[in-house]
Short mmCIF file of C-alpha atoms in Angstrom, two decimals:
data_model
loop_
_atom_site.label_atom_id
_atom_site.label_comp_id
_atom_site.label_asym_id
_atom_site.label_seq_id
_atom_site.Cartn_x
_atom_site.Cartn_y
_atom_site.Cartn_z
CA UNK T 162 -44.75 -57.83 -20.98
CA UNK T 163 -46.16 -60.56 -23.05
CA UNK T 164 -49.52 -59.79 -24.82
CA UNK T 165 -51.00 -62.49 -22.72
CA UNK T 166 -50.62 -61.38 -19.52
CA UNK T 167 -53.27 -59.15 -20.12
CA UNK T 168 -56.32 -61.69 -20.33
CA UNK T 169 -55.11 -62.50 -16.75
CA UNK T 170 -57.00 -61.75 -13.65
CA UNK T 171 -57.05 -63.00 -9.91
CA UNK T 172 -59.95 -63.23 -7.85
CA UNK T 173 -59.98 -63.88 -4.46
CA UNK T 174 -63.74 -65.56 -3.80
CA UNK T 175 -63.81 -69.39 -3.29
CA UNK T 176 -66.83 -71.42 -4.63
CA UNK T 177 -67.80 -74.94 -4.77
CA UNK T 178 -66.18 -76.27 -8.01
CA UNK T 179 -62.49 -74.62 -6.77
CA UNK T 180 -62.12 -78.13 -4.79
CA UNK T 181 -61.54 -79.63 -8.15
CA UNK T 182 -60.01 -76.64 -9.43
CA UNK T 183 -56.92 -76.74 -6.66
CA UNK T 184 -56.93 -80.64 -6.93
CA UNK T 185 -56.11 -80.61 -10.87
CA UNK T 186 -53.92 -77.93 -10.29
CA UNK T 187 -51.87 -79.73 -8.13
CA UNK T 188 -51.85 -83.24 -9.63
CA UNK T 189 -50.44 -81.63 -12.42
CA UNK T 190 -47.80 -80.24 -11.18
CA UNK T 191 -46.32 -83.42 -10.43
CA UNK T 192 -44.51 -81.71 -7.24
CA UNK T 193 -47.22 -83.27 -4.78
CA UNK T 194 -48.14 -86.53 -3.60
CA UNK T 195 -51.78 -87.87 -3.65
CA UNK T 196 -52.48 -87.00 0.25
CA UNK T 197 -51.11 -83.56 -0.35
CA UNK T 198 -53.55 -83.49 -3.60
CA UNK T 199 -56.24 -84.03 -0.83
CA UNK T 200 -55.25 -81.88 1.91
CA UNK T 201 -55.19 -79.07 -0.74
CA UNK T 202 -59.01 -79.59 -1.56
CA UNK T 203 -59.80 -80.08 1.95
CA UNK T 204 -58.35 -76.64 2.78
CA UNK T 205 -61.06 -75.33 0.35
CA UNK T 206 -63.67 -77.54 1.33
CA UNK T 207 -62.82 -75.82 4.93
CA UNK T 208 -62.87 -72.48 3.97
CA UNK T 209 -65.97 -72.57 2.08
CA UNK T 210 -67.65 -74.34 5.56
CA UNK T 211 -66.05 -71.82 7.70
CA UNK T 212 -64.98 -69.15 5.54
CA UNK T 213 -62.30 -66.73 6.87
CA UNK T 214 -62.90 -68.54 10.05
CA UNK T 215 -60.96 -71.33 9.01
CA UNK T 216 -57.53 -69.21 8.64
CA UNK T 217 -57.55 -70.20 4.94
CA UNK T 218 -57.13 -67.28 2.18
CA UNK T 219 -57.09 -67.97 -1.37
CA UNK T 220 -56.09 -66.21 -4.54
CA UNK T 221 -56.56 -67.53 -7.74
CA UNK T 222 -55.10 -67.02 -11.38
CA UNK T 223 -57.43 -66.88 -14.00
CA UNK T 224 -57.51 -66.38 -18.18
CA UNK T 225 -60.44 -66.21 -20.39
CA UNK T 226 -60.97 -69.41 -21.65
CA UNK T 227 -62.93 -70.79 -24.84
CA UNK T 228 -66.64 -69.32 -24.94
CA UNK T 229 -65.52 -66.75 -22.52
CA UNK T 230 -65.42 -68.81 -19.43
CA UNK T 231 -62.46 -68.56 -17.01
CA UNK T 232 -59.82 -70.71 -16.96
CA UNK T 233 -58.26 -70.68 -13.53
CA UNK T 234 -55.00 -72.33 -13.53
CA UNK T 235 -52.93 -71.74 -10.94
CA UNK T 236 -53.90 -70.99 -6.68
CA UNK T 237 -52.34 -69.17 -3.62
CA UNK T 238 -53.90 -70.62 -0.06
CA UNK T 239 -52.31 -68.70 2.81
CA UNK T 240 -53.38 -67.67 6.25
CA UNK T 241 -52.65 -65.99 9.69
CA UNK T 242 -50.22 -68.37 12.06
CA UNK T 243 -52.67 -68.61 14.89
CA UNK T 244 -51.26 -66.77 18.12
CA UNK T 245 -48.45 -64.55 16.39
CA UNK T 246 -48.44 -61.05 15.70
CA UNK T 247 -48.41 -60.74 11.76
CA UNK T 248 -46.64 -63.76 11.14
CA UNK T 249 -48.50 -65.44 8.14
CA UNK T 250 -47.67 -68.29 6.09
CA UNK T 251 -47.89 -69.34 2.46
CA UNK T 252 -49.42 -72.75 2.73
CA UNK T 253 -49.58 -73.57 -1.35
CA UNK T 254 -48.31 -71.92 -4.07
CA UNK T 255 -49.07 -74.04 -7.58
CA UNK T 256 -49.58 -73.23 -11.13
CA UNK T 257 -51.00 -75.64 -13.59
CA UNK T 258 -48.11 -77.81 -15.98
CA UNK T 259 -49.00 -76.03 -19.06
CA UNK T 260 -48.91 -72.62 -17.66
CA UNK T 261 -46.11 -72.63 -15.68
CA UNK T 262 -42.22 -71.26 -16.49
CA UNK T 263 -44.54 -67.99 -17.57
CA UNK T 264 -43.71 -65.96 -14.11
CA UNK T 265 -47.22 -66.39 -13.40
CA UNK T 266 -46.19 -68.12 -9.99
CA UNK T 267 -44.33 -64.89 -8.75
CA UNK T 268 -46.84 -62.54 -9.97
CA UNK T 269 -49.56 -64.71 -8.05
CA UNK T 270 -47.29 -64.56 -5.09
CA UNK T 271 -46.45 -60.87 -5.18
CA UNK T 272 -49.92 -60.13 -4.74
CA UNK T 273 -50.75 -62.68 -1.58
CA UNK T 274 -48.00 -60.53 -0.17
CA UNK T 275 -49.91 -57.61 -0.56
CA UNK T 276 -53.15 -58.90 0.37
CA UNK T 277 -51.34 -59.99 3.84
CA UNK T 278 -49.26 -56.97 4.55
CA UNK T 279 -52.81 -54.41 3.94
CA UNK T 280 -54.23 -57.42 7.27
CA UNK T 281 -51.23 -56.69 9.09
CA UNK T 282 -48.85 -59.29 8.00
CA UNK T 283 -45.29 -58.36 9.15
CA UNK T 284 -43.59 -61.92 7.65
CA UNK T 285 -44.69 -64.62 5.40
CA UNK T 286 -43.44 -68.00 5.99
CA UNK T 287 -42.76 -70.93 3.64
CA UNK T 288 -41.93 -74.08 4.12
CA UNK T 289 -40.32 -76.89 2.04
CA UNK T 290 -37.93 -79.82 1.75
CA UNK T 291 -34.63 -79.54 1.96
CA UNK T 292 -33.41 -82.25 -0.08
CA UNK T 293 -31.90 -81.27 -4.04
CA UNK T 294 -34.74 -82.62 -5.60
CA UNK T 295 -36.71 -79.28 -4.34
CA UNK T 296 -33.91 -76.89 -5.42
CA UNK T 297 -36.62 -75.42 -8.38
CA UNK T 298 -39.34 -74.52 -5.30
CA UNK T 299 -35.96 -72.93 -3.87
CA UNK T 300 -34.96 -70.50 -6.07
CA UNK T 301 -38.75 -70.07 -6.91
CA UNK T 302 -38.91 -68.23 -3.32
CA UNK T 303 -35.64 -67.15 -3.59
CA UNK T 304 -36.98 -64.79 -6.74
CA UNK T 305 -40.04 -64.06 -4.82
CA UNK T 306 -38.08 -62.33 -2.18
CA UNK T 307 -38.08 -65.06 0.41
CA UNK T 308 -34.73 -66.23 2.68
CA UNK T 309 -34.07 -69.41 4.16
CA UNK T 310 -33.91 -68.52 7.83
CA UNK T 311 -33.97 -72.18 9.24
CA UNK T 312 -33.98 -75.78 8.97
CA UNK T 313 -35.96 -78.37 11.31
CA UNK T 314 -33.86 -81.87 10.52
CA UNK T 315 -35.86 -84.95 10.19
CA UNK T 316 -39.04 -83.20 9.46
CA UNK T 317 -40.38 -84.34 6.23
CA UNK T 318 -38.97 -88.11 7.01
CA UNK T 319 -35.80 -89.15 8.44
CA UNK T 320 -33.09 -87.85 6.52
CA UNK T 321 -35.43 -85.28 5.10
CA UNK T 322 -34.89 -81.38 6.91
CA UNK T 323 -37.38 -78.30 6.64
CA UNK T 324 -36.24 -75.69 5.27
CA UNK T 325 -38.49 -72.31 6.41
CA UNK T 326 -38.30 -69.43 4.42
CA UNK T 327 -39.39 -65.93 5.06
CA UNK T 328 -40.52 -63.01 2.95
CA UNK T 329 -40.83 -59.46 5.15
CA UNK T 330 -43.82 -58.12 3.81
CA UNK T 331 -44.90 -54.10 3.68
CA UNK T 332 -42.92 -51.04 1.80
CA UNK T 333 -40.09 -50.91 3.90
CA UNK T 334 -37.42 -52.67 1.72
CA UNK T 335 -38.04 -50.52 -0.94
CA UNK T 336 -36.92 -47.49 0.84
CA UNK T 337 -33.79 -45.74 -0.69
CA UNK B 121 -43.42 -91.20 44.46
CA UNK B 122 -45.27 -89.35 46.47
CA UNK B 123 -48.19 -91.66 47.48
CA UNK B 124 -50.80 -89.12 46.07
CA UNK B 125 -49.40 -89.94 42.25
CA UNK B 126 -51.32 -93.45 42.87
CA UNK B 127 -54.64 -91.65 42.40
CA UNK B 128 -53.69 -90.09 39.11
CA UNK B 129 -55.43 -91.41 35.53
CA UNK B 130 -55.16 -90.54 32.05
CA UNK B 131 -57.99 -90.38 29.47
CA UNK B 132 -57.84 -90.22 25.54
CA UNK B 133 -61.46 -89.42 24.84
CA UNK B 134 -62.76 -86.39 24.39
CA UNK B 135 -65.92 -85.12 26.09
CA UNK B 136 -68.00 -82.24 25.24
CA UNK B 137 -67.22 -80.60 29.17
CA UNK B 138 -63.77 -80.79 28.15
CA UNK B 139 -63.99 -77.49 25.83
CA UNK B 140 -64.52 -75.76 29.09
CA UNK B 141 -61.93 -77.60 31.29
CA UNK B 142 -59.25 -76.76 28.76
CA UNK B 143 -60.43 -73.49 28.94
CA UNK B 144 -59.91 -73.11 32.22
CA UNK B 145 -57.08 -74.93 32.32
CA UNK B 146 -55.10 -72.58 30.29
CA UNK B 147 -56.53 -69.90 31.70
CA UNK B 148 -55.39 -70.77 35.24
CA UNK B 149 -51.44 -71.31 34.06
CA UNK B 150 -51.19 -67.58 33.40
CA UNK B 151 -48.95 -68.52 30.32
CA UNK B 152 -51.12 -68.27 27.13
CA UNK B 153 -53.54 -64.89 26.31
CA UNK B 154 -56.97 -65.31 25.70
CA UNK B 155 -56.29 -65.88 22.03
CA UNK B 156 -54.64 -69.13 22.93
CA UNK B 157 -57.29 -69.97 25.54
CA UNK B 158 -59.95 -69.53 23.30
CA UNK B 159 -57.83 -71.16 20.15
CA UNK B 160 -57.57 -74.34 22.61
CA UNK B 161 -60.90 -74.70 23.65
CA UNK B 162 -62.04 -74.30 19.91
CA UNK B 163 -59.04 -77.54 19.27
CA UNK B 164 -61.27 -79.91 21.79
CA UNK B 165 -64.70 -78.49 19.64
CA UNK B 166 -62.78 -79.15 16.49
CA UNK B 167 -61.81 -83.05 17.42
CA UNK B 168 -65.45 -83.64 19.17
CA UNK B 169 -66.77 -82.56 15.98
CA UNK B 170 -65.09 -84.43 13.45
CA UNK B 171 -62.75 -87.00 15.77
CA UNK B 172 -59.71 -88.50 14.59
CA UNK B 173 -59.63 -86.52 11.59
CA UNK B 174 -59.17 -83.35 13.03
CA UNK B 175 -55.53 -84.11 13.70
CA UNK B 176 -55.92 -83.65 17.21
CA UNK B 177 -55.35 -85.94 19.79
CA UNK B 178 -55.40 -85.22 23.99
CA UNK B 179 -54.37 -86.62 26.86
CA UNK B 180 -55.87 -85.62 30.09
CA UNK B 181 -54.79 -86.34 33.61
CA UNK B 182 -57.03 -86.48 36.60
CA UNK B 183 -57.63 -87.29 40.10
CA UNK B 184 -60.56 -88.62 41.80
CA UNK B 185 -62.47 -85.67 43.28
CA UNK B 186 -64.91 -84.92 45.59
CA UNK B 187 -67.58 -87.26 45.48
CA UNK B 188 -65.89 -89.60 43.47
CA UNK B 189 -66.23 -87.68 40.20
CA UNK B 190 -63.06 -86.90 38.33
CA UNK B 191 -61.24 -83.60 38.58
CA UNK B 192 -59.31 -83.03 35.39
CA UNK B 193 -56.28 -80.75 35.70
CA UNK B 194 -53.89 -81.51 33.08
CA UNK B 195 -54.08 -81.41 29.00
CA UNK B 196 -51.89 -82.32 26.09
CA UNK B 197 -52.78 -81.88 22.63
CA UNK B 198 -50.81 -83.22 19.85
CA UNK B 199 -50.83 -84.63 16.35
CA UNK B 200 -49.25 -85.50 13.31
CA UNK B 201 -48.32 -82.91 11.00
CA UNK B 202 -49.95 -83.39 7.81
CA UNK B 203 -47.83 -84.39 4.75
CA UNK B 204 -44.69 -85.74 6.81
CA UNK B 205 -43.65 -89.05 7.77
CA UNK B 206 -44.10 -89.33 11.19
CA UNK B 207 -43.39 -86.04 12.64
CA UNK B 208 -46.02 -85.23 15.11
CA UNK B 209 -46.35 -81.78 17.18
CA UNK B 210 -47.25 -80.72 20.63
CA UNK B 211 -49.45 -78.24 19.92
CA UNK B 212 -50.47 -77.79 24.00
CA UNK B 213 -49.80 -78.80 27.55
CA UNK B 214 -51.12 -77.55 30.22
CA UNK B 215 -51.37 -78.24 34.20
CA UNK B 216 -53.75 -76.00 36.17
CA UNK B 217 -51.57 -73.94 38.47
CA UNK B 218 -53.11 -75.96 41.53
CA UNK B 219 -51.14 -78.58 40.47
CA UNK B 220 -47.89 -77.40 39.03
CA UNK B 221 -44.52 -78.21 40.17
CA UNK B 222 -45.13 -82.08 40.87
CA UNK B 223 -44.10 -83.53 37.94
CA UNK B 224 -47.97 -83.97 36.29
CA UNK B 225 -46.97 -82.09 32.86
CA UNK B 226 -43.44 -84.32 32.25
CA UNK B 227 -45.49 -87.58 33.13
CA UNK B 228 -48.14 -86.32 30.55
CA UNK B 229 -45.74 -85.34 27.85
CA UNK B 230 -44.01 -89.16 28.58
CA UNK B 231 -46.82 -90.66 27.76
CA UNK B 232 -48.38 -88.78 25.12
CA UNK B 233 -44.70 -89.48 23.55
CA UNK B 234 -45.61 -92.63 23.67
CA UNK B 235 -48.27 -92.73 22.24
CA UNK B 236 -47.38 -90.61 19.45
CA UNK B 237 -44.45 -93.31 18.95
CA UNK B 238 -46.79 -96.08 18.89
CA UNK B 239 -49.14 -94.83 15.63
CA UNK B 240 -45.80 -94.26 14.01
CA UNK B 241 -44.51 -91.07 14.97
CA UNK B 242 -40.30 -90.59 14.81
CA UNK B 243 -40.43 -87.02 15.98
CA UNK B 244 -41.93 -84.81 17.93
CA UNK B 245 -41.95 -80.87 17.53
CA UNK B 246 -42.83 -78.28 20.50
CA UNK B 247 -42.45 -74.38 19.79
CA UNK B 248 -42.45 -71.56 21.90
CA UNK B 249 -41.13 -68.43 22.35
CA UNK B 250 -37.38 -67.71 22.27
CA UNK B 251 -37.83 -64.77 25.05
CA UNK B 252 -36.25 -65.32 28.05
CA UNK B 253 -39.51 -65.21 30.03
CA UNK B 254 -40.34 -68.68 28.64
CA UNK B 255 -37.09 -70.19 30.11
CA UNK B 256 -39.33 -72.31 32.58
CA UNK B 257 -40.90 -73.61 29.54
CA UNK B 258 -37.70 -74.03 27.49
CA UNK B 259 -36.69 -76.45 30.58
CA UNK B 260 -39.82 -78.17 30.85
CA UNK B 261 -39.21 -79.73 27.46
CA UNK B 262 -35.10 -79.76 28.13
CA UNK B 263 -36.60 -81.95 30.56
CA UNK B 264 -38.69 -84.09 29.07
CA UNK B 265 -35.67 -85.07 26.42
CA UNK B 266 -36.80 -82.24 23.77
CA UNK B 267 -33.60 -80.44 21.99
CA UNK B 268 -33.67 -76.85 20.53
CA UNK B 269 -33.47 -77.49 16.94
CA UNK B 270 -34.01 -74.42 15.30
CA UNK B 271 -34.98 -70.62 15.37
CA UNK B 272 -37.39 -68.47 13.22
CA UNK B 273 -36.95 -64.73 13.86
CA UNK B 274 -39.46 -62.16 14.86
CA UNK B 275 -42.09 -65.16 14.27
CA UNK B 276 -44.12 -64.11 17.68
CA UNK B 277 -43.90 -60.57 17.05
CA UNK B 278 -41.23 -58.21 15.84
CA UNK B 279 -37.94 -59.25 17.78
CA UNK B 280 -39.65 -62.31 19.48
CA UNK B 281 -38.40 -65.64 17.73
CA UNK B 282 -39.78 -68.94 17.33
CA UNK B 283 -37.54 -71.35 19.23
CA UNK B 284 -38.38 -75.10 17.64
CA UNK B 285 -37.69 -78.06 20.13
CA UNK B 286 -37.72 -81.96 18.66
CA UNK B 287 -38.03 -85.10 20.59
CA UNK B 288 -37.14 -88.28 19.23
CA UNK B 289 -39.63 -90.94 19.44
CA UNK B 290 -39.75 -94.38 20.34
CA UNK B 291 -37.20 -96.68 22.14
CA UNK B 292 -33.92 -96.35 20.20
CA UNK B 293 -31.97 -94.30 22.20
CA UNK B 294 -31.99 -96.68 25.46
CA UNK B 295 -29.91 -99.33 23.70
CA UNK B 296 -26.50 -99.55 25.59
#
């Protein structure tokens, strides 16, 4: 374990400034376009109008920054699929450019999974493109313990499938 | 066609009663639990609260009633799914049982299509259940030109897949 790890914490509270928070985050990963950059602060803007309410759960990555204040640089948002039995799904996953290739990503994902399997979460869904370009974001869930289960063709534009992925969530897997 | 199809209309906007009609609309199908009853009277709330925006278009057929006034018995909701290029959803249709089995839910779905195709949708997406209770529903949108496209496992519940049907939009495929 790097030395640094241990400055980081998560929380899992959402307050006003995290709008701007998740919308740096994600313009700098360069992975998103501009009306994804919005949706993801509207999804915070929601939750902190509705709170749980609004099916939105966030966990965010933080380090002490200068003077002590946090630095939060990376976000989870994930939520209950309406109408299923402990299906949930991983809506955004994104760490900040210059903290990312640090397994911060994983480690922020590992413990959404938790968080959903202690509310009953059976399965965690993700979603993403299927074309090469997004092959990174694949193995990214691959690591995380996800498995392509299907694809939806023509989804994200013609030409352009869905590939859903799945993470079982919960203690069973790591039975002998 | 029958001659009582004549007095049949269709309505895009979105009424504050209408939380309660779609209510009881779903309610009367004996399809959806009273998660999904209550989830799609909180939809109608949701779009009457912050209109186009919510992502959440309907369609609503009805006949004149007694007394003139308009008896409303049918209800699709759709919308485009955020971040794609024109791939819309379903997310509800419904036909009070009163009026099932006349062909009311395939003209709704035809012309919700069309609208759908019209603000630039290419696709539509419907899911439901893969159990084989819901094969009147897998032929409803068999039907009404949908193809199974793809399956998510134990996304209901434990053993009870997603089954994910598409619809192609717009006029292309009647060219000789």
């Amino acid at each position: 374990m790097r030395a640094d790890t241990m400055s980081i914490s998560h929380r899992d509270q959402v307050r006003q400034p995290d709008v701007a928070v998740v919308r740096a985050i994600t313009a700098s990963s360069g992975y998103f376009s501009q009306e994804e950059e919005r949706l993801a602060g509207s999804l915070v803007l929601e939750r902190l109008f509705k709170g749980l309410e609004s099916g939105y759960h966030f966990l965010f990555a933080e380090r002490a920054g200068q003077g002590g204040q946090a630095d939060t640089f990376a976000f989870a948002c994930y939520g209950p699929v309406p109408c299923t039995q402990g299906a949930w799904e991983l809506y955004w996953i994104a760490v900040r450019q210059d903290m990312r290739g640090h397994g911060h990503g994983g480690e922020l994902v590992a413990r959404a999974a938790e968080r959903m399997a202690a509310l009953g979460g059976r399965r965690c869904l993700a979603e993403t493109s299927a074309r090469a370009q997004y092959a990174p974001t694949w193995r990214f869930y691959e690591a995380a313990g996800f498995t392509p289960v299907a694809t939806v063709p023509d989804y994200w534009a013609e030409g352009e499938d869905n590939l859903i992925y799945m993470l079982r969530l919960g203690r069973e897997e790591k039975t002998p």
